[in-house]
CSV table of N, CA and C in Angstrom, one decimal:
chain,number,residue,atom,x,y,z
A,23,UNK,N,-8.1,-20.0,0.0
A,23,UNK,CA,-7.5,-19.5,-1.3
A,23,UNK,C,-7.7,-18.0,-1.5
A,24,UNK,N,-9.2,-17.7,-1.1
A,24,UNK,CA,-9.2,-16.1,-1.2
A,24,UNK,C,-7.8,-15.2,-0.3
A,25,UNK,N,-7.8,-15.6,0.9
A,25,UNK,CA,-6.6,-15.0,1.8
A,25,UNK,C,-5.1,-15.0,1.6
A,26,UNK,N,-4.9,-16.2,0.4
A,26,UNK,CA,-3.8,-16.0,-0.1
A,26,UNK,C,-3.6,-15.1,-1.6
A,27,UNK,N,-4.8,-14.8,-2.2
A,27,UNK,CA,-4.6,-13.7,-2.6
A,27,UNK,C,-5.2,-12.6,-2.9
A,28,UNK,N,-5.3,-12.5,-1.7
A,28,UNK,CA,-5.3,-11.0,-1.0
A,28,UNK,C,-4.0,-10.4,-0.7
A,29,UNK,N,-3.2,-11.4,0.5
A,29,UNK,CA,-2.1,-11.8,0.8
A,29,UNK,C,-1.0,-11.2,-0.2
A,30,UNK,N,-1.0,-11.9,-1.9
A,30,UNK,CA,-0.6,-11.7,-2.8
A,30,UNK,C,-0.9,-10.4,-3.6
A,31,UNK,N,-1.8,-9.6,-3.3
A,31,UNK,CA,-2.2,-8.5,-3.9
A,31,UNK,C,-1.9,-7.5,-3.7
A,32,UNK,N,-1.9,-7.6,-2.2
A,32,UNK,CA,-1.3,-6.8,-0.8
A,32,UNK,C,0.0,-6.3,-0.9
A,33,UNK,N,1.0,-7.6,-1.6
A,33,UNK,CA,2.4,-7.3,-1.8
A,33,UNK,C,2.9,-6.8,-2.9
A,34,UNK,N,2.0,-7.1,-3.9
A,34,UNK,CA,1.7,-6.7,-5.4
A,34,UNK,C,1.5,-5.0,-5.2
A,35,UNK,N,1.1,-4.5,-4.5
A,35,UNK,CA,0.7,-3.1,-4.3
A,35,UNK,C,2.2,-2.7,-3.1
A,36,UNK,N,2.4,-3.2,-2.2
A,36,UNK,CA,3.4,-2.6,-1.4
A,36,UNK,C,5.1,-2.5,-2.5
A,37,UNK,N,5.0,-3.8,-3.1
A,37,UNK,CA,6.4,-3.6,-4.2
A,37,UNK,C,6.3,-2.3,-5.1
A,38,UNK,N,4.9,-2.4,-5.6
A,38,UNK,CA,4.8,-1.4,-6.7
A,38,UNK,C,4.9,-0.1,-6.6
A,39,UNK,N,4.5,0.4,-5.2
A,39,UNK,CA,5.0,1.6,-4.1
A,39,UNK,C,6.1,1.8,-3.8
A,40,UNK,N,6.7,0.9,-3.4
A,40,UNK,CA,8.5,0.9,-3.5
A,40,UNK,C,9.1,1.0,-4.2
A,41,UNK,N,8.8,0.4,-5.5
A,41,UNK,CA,9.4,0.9,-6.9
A,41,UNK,C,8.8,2.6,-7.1
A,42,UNK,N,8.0,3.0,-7.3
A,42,UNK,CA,8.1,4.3,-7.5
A,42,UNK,C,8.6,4.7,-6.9
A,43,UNK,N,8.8,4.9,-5.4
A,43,UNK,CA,9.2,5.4,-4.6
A,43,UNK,C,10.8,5.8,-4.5
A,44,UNK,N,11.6,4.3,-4.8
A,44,UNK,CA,12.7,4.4,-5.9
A,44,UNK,C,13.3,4.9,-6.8
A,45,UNK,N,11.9,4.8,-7.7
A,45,UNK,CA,12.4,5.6,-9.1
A,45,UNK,C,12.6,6.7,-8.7
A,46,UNK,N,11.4,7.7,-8.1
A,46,UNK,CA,12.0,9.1,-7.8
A,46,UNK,C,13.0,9.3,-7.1
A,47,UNK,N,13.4,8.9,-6.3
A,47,UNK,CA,15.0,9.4,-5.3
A,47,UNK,C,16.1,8.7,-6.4
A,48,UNK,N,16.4,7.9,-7.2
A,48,UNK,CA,17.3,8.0,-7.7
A,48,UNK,C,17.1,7.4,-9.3
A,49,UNK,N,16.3,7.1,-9.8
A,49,UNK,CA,16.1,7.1,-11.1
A,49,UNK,C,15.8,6.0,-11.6
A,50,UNK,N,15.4,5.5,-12.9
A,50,UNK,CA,14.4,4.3,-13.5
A,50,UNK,C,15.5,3.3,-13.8
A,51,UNK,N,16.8,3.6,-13.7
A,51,UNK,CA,18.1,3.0,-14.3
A,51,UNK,C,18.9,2.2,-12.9
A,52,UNK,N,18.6,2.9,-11.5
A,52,UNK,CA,19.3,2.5,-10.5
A,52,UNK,C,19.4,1.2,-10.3
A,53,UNK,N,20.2,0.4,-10.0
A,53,UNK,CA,20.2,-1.0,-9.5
A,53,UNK,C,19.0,-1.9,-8.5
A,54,UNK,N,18.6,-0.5,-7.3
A,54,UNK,CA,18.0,-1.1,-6.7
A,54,UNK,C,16.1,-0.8,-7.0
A,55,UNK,N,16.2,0.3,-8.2
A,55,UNK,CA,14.6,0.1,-8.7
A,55,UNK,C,14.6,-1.0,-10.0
A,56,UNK,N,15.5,-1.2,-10.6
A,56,UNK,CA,15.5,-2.6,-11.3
A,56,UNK,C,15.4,-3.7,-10.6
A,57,UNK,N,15.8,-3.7,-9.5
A,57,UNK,CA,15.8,-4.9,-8.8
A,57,UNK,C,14.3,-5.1,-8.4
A,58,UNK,N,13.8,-3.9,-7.7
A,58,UNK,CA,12.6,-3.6,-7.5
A,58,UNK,C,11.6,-4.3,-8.5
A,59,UNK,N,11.5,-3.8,-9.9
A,59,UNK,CA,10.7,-3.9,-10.5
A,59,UNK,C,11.0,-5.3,-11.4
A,60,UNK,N,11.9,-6.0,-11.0
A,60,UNK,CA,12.0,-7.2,-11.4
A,60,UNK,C,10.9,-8.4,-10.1
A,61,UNK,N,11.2,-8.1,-9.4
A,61,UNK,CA,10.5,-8.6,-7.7
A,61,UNK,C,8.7,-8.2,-8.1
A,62,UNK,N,8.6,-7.2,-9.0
A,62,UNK,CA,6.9,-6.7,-9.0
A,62,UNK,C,6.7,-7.6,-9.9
A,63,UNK,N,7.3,-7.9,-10.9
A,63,UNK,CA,7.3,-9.0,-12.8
A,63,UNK,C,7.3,-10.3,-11.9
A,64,UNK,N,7.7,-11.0,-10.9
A,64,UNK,CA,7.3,-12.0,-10.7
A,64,UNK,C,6.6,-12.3,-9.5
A,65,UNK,N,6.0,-11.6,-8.7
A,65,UNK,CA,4.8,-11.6,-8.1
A,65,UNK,C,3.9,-11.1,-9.2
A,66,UNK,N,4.0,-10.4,-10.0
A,66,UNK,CA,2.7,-10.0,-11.3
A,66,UNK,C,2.2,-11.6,-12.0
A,67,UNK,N,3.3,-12.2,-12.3
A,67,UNK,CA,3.4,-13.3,-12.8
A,67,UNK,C,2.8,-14.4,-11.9
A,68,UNK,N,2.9,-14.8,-11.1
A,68,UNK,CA,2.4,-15.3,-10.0
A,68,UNK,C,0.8,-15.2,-10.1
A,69,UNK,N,0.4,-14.0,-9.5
A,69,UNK,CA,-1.1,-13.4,-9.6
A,69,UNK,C,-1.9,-14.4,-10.9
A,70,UNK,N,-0.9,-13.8,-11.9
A,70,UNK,CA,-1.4,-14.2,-13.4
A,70,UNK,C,-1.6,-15.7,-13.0
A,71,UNK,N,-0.9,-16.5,-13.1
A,71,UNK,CA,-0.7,-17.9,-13.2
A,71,UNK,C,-2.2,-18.3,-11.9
A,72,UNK,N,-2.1,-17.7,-11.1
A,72,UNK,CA,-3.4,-18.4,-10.2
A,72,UNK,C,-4.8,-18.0,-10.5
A,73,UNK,N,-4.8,-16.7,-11.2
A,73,UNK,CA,-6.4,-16.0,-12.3
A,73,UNK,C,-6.2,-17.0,-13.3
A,74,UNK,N,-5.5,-17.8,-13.7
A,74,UNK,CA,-5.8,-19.0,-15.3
A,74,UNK,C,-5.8,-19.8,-14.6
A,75,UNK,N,-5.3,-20.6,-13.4
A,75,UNK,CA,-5.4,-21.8,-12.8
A,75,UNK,C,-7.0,-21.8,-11.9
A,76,UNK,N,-7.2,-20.7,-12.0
A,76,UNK,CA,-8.7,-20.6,-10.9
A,76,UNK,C,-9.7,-20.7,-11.8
């Protein structure tokens, strides 16, 4: 259980990096950091749901 979220945490931090990373070269509006930051809201969510199920 712990290894899958770490696993999960891991990717939680590498999206969240990409979205900024994003935002700066083209802006908070572009398609592909929305998309981005939609992809971080449901691994966020995720995380969430296994911290109340644990």
């Amino acid at each position: 259980m712990e290894t899958s979220m770490n696993y999960l945490l891991s990717n939680i931090e590498k999206v969240r990096i990409e979205m900024i990373d994003l935002a700066r070269q083209y802006g908070y509006s572009n398609p592909n950091v929305v998309q981005c930051s939609q992809k971080l809201d449901l691994l966020l969510n995720v995380y969430e749901n296994k911290q109340i199920k644990h």
